[in-house]
Short mmCIF file of C-alpha atoms and ligand atoms in Angstrom, two decimals:
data_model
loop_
_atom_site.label_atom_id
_atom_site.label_comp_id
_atom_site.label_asym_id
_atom_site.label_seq_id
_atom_site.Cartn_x
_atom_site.Cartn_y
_atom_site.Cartn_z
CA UNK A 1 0.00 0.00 0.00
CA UNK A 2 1.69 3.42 -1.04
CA UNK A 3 1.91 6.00 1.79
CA UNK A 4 0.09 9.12 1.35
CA UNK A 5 2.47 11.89 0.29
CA UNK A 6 2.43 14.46 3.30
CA UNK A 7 5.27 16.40 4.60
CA UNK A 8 6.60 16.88 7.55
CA UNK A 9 6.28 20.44 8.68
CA UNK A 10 9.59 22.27 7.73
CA UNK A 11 12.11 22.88 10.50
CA UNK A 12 11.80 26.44 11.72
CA UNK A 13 14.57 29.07 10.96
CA UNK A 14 14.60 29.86 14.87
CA UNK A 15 13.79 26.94 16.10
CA UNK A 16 17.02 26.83 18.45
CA UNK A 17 16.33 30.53 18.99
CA UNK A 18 14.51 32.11 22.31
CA UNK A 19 10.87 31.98 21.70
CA UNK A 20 10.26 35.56 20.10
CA UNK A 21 8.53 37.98 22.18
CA UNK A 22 8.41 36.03 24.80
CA UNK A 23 9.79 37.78 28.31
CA UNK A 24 12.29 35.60 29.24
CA UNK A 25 13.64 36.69 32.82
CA UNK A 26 17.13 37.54 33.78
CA UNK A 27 18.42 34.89 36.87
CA UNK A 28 19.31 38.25 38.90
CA UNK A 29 15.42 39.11 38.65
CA UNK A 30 14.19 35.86 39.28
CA UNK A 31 16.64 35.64 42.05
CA UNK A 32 15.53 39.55 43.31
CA UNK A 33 11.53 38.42 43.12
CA UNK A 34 12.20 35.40 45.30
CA UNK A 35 14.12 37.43 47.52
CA UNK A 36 11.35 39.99 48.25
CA UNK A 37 8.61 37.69 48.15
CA UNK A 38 9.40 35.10 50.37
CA UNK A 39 10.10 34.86 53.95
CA UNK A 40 10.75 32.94 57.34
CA UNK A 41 8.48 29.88 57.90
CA UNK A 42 9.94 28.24 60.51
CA UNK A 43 8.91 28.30 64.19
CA UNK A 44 11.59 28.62 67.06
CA UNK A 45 12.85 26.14 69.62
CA UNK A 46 15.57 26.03 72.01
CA UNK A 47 17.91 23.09 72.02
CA UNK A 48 21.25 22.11 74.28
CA UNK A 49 24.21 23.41 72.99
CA UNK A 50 25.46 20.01 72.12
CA UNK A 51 22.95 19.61 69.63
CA UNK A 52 22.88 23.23 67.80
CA UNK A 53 25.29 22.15 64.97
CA UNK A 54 23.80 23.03 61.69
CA UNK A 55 21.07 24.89 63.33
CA UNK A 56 19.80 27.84 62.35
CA UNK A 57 19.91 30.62 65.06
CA UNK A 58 16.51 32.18 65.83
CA UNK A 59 17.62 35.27 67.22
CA UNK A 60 21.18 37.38 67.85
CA UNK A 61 22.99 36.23 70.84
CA UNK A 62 25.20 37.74 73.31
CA UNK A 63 27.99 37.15 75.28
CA UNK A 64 26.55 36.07 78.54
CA UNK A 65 30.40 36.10 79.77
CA UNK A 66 33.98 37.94 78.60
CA UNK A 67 36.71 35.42 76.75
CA UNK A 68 38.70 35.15 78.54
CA UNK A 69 36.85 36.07 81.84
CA UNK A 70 39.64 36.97 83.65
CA UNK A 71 43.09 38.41 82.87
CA UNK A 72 45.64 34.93 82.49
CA UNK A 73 48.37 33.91 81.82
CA UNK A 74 49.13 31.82 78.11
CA UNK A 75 52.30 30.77 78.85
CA UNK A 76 53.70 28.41 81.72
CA UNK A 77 56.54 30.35 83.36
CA UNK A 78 56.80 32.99 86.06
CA UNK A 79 55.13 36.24 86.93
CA UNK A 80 55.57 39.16 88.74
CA UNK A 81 54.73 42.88 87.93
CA UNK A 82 56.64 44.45 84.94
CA UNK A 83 57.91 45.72 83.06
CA UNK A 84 61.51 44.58 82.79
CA UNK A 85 64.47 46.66 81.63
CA UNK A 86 67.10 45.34 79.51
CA UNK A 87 70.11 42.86 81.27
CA UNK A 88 70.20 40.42 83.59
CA UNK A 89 67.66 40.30 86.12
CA UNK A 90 66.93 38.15 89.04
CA UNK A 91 63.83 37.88 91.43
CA UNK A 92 63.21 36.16 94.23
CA UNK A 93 60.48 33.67 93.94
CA UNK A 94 57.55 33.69 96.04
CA UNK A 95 55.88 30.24 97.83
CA UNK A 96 53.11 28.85 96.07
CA UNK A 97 51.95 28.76 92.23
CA UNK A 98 48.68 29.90 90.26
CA UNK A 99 47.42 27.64 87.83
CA UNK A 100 43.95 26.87 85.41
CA UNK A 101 41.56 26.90 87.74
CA UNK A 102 43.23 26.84 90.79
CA UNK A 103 44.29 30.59 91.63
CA UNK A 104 47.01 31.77 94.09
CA UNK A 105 44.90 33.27 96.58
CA UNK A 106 47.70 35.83 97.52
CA UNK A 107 49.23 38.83 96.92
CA UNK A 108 52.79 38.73 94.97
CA UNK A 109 55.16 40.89 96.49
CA UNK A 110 57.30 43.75 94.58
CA UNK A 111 59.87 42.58 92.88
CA UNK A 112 58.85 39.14 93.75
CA UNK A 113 58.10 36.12 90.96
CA UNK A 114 55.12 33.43 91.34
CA UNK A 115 55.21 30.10 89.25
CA UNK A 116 52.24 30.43 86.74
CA UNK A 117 51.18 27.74 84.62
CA UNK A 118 48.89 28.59 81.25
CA UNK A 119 45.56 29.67 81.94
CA UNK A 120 46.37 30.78 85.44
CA UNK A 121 44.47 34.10 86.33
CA UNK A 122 47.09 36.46 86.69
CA UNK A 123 47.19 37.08 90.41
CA UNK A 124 47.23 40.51 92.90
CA UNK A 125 50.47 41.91 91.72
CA UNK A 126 51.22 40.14 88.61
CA UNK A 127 50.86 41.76 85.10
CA UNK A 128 53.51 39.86 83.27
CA UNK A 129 54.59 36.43 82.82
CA UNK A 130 58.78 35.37 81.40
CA UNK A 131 58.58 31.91 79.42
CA UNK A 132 59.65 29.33 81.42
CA UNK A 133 62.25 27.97 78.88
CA UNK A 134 64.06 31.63 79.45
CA UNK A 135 64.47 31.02 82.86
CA UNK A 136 66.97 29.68 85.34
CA UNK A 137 65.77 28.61 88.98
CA UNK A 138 68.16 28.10 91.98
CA UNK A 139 68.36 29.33 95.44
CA UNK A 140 64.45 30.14 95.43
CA UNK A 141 65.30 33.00 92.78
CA UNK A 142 64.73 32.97 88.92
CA UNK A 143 67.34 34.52 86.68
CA UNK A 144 66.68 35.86 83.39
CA UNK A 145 67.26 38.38 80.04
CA UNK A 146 65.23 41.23 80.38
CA UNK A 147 63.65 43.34 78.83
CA UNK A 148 60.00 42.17 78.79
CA UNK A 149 56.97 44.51 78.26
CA UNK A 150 54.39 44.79 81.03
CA UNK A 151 51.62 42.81 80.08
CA UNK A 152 53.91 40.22 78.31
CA UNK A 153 52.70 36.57 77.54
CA UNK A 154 49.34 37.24 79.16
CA UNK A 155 45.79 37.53 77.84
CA UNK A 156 43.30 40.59 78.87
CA UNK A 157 40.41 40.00 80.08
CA UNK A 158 37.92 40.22 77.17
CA UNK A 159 40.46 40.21 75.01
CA UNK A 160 38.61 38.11 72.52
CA UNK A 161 35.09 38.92 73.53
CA UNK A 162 33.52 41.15 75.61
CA UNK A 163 30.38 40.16 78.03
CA UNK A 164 27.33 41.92 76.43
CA UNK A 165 28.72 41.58 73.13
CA UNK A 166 27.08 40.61 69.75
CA UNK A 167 28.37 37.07 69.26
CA UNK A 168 26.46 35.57 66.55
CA UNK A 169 23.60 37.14 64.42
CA UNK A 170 20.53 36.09 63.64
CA UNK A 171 20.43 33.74 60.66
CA UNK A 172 24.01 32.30 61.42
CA UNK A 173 23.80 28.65 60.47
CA UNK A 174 26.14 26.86 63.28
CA UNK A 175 29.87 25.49 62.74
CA UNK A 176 31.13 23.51 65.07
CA UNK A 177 33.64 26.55 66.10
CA UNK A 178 30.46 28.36 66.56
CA UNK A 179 29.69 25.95 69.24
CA UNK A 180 33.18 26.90 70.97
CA UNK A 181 32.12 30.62 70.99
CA UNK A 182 29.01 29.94 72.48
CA UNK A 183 30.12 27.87 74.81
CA UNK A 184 32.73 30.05 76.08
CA UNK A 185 30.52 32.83 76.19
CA UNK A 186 28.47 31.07 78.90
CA UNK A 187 25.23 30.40 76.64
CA UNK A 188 23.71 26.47 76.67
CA UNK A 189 20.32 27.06 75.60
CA UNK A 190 20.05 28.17 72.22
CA UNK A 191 17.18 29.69 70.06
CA UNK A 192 17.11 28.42 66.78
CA UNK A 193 14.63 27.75 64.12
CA UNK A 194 12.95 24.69 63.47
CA UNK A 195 14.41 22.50 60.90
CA UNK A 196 12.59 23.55 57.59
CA UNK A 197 11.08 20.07 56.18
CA UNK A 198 11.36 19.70 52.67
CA UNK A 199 8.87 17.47 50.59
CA UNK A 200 10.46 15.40 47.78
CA UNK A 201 8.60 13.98 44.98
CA UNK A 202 8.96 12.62 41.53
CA UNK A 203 6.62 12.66 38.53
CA UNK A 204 5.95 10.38 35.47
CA UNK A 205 4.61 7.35 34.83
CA UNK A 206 7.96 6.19 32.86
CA UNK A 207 9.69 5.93 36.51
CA UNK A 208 10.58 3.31 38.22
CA UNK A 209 12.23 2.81 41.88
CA UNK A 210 15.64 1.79 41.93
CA UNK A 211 16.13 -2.41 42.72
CA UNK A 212 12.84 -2.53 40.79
CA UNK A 213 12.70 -4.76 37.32
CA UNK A 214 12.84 -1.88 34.69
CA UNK A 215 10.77 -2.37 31.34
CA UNK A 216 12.34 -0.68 28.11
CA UNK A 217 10.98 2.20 28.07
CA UNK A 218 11.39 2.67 31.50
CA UNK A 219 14.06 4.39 33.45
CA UNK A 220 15.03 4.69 37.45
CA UNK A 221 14.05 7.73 39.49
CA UNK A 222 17.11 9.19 39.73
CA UNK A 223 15.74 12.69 41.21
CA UNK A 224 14.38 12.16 44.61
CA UNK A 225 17.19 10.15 45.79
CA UNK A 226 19.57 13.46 44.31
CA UNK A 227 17.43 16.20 45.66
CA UNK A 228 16.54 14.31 49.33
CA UNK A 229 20.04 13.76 49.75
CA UNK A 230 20.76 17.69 48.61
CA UNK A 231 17.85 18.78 50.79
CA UNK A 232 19.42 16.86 53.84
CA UNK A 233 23.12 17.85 52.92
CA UNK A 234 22.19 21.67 52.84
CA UNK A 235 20.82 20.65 56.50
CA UNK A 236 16.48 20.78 55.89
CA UNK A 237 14.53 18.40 56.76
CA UNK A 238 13.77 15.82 53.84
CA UNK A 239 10.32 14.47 53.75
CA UNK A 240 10.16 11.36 51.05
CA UNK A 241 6.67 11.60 49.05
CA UNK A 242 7.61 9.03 46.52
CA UNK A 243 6.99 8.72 43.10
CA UNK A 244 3.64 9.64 41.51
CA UNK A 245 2.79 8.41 37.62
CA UNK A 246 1.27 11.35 35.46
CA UNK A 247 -2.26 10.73 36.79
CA UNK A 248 -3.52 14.20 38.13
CA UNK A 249 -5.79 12.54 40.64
CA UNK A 250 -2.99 10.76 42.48
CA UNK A 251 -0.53 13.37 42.14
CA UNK A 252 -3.82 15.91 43.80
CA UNK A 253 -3.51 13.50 46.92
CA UNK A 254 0.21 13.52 47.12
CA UNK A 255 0.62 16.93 46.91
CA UNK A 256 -2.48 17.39 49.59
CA UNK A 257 -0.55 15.01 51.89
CA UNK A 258 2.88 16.89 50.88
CA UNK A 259 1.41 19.93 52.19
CA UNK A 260 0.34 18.42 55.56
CA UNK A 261 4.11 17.54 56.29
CA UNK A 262 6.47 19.61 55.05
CA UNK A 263 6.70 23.09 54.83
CA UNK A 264 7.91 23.17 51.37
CA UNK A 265 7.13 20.98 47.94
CA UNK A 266 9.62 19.88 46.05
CA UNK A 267 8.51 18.23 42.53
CA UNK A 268 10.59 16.98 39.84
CA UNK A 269 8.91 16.43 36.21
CA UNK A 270 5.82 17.46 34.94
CA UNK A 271 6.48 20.88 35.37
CA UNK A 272 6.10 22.35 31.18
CA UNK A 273 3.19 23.21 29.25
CA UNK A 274 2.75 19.68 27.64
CA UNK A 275 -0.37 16.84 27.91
CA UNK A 276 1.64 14.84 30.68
CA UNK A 277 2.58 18.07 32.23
CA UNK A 278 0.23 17.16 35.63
CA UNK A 279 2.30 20.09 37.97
CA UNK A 280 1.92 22.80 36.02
CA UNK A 281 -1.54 21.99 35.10
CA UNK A 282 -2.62 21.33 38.92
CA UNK A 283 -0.70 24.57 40.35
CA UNK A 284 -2.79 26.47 37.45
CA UNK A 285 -5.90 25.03 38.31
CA UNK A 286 -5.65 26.10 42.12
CA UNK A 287 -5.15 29.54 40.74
CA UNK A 288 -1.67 29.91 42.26
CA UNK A 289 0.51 28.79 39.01
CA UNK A 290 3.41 30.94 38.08
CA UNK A 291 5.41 29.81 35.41
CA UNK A 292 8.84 31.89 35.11
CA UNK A 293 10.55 31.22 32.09
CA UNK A 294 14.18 31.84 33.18
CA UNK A 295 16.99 33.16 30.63
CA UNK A 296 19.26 29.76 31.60
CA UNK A 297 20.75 26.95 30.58
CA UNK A 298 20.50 24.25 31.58
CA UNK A 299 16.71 24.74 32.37
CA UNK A 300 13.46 24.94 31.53
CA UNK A 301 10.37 26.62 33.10
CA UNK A 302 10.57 26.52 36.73
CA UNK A 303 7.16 25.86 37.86
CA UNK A 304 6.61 27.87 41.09
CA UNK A 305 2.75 27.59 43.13
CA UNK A 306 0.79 27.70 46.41
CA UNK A 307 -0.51 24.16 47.18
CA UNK A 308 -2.92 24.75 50.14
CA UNK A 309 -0.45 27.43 51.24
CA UNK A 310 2.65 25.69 50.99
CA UNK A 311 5.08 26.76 48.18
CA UNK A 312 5.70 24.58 45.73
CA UNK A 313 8.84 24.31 43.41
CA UNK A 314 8.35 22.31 40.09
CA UNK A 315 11.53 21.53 38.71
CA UNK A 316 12.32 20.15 35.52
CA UNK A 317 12.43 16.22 34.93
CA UNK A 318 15.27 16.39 33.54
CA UNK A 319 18.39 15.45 36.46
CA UNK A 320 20.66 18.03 34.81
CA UNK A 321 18.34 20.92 34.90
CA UNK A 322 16.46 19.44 38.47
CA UNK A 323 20.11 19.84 39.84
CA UNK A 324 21.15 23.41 38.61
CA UNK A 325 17.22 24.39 39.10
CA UNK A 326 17.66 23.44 42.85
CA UNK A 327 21.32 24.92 43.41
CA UNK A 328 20.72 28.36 41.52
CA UNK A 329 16.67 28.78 42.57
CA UNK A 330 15.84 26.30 45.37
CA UNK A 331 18.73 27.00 47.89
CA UNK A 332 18.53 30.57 48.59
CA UNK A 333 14.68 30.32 48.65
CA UNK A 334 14.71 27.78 51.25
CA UNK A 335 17.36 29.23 53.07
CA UNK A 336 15.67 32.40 53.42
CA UNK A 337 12.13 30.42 53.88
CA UNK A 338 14.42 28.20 56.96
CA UNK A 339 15.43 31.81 58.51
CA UNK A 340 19.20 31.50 57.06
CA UNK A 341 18.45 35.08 55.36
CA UNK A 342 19.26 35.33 51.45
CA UNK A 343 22.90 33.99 50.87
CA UNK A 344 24.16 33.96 47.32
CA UNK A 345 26.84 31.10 46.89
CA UNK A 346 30.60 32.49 46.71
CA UNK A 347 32.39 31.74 44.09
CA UNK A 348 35.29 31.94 43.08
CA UNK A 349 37.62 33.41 39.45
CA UNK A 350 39.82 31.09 38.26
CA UNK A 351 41.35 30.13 34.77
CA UNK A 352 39.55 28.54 32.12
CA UNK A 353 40.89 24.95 30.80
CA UNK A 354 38.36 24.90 28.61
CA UNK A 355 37.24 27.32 25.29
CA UNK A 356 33.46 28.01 24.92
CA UNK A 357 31.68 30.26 23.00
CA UNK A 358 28.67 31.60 23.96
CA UNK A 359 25.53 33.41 22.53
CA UNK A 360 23.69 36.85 24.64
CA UNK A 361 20.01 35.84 25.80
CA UNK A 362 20.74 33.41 28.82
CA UNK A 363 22.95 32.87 31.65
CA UNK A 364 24.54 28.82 31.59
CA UNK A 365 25.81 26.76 34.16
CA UNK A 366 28.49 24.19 33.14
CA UNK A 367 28.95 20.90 35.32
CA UNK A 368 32.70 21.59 36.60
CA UNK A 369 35.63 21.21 38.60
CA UNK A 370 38.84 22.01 39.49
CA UNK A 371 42.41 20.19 38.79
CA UNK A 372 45.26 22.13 38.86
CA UNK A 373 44.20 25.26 39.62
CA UNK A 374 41.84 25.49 36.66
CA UNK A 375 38.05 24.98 36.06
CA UNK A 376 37.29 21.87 34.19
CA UNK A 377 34.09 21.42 31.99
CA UNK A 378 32.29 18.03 31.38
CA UNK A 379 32.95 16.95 27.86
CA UNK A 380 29.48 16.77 26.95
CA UNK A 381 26.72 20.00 28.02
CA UNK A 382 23.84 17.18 27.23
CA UNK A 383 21.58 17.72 29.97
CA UNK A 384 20.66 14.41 30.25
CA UNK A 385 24.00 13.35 31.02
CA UNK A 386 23.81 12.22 34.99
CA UNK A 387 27.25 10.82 34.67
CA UNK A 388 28.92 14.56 34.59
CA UNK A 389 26.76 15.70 37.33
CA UNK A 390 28.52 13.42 39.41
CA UNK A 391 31.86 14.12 37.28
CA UNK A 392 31.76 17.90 38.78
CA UNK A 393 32.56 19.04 41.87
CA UNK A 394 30.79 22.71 41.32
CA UNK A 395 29.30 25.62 38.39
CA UNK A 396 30.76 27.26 36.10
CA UNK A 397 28.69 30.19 36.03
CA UNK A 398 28.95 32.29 32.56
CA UNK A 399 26.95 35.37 32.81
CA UNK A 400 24.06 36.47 30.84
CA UNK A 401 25.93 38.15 27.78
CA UNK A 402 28.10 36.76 24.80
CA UNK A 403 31.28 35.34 25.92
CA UNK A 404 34.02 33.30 24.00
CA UNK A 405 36.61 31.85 26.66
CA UNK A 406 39.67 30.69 25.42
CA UNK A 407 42.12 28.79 28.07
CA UNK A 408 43.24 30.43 30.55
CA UNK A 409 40.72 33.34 30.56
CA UNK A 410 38.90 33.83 34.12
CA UNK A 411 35.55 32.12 34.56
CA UNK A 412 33.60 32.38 38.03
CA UNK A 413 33.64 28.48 39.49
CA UNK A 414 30.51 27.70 42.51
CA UNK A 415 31.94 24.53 44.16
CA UNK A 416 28.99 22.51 45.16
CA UNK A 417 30.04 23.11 48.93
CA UNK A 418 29.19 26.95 48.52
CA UNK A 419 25.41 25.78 48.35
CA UNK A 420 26.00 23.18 51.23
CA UNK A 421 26.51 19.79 49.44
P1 AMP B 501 9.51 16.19 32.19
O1 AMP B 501 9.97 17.45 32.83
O2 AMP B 501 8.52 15.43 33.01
O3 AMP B 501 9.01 16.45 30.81
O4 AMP B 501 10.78 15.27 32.04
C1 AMP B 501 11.90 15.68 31.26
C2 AMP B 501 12.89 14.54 31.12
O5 AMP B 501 13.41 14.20 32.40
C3 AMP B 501 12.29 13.26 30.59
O6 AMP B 501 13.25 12.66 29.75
C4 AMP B 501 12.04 12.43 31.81
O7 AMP B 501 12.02 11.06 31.55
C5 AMP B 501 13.21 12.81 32.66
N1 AMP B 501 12.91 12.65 34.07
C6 AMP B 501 11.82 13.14 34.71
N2 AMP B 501 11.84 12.81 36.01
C7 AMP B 501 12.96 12.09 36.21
C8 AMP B 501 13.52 11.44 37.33
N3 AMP B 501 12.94 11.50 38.53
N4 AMP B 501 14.70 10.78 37.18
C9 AMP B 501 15.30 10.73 35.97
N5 AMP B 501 14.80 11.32 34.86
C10 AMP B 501 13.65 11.99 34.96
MG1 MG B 502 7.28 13.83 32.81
#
């Protein structure tokens, strides 16, 4: 039977191009409109010290207590009050000794020396301390090299910090070292923001879960695992909603229970304009669908809603894109939604060991790393390509106009790190 003779429609002159007349917005807008439209949804708690790490800190916090409290000593040697002219000197040395935690409950006579041993408070009439190791002891006198300064090898009292004192601000997420400033600043209760629980779900009916027997035209979810293990990297709370086929019903009820639990939606897939696009179409129907057609690459429209008044962000399907999407968009959003404030990723200019031209019209992100002190791209820019994901260790971030890089020309590299991972 002879086929009818139709043609295909012809390949459109722009079909690579930006739609025309379309607004496409700049990443530094999208960025700014996040930035002034969302805020803190997180509720405060106080938790022990011990267990503050990664917590975000409800509220500034002062110094309950001066570092050091009182003036000490940070060397083991002697002490006496200086200072000390140039020459040999000698000093007789007075009974007893001062040391961390057990002061000399005395008075140190002029021109008299008192062993001291680090972190001794400095006792009546001692203001400076000689280094053991300079010293000689016999005949209950210590001989030594002057000069010394008054107020040598000791530390001031609130030398570091100051009681009443701004230690930490508002928004600080907490190091370890953080922990040591508190700490020695006499604080063991700490206000802080409750962990900001992120829902995680996947979309399309061609998914399946990993260990699972995989027909052909099926592939594993490789999202949720990816953006749970981002959400619980960058230190939210990652709430597992599963994988939903492209059924609108059953992706209704996920989302309903999504918005029970966490305080945030994460979706991957589904998120265009097309017939199987079940996100988009839901967040539209509720009336609180904004679809922002961002000037990047890799990405495509980042579905952003209000399911039963929790945001939701509808990434792309596509791993590449999901990743970047979450990283550029995602991250300061939920950090500022957690209580962290906005905080753009730092970066960081190094040369190029790559050449790459580059067309005005969008801002790209290449998968990246360095070696040698130079930023590495991923062979291929495919953005289904999972395997240079992994490959990178950061962004290369190219900015919005033309660009040709040649090697060894300075491009701006975003380790993954900078955005928590
Ligand atoms: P979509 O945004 O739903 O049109 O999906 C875009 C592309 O990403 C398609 O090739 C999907 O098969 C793929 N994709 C969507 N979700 C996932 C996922 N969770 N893991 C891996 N690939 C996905
Ligand atoms: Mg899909």
């Amino acid at each position: 039977m002879s086929k009818p003779d139709i043609k295909p429609p012809p390949l459109r002159n722009d079909c690579f191009a930006l739609p025309a007349g379309v607004n496409w917005t700049p990443v530094d807008d999208a960025l700014a409109l996040l930035r002034d439209r969302l805020s803190v949804v997180t509720a405060v708690e106080t938790v022990p010290l011990a267990q503050a790490t990664g917590r975000v800190l409800a509220s500034d916090i002062h110094a309950n207590r001066s570092n050091p409290p009182l003036p000490n000593t940070a060397v083991d040697g002697y002490g006496f009050a200086g200072a000390v002219s140039g020459g040999p000197q000698i000093m007789p040395l007075q009974q007893g000794r001062a040391a961390a935690g057990i002061p000399f409950d005395g008075q140190v006579a002029p021109g008299h020396a008192l062993r001291v041993l680090t972190g001794a408070a400095l006792p009546d009439g001692v203001d400076t301390v000689i280094l053991e190791e300079d010293v000689t002891v016999q005949d209950g006198h210590i001989a030594f090299h002057g000069p010394l300064k008054q107020g040598a090898n000791t530390r001031q009292a609130g030398e570091d910090v100051v009681a009443g004192d701004l230690v930490l601000p508002a928004g600080r997420k907490l190091t370890p070292a953080d922990l040591a400033l508190l700490s020695a600043t006499g604080l063991a209760d700490i206000p802080v923001r409750k962990t900001l629980r992120v829902a995680v779900l996947s979309t399309g009916d061609e998914l399946v879960e990993p260990g699972q027997a995989a027909g052909p035209g099926q592939i594993y979810d490789a999202n949720r695992p990816m953006l749970l293990s981002m959400m619980a990297r960058m230190g939210f709370a990652p709430v597992d909603m599963g994988r939903v086929a492209d059924d609108r019903d059953v992706l209704r009820d996920c989302l309903n229970a999504a918005a029970g639990q966490a305080d945030v939606i994460l979706t991957s897939g589904g998120a265009s304009a097309g017939d199987e696009d079940h996100v988009s179409a839901l967040l539209r129907q509720a009336g609180a669908m904004q679809e922002w057609r961002i000037a990047l690459k890799p990405g495509r429209p980042l579905a952003l809603g209000m399911w039963n008044g929790t945001p939701v962000f509808g990434l792309p399907g596509n791993p590449v894109a999901a990743l970047v999407c979450t990283l550029i968009f995602a991250r300061p959003a939920l950090g500022l939604m957690a209580g962290e404030g906005w905080r753009n990723p730092q970066g960081f200019d190094l040369p190029a060991a790559f050449e790459k031209r580059k067309k005005p019209g969008r801002r790209e992100y290449l998968r990246a790393r360095v070696r040698d002190g130079q930023a590495e791209v991923f062979a291929s820019e495919g953005s289904g390509r999972i395997s240079g994901l992994s490959w990178a260790e950061g962004l290369v971030e190219i900015e919005d106009g033309a660009r040709h890089i040649k090697p060894g020309d300075r491009v701006r590299f975003i380790p993954y790190g900078s955005f928590g991972l």
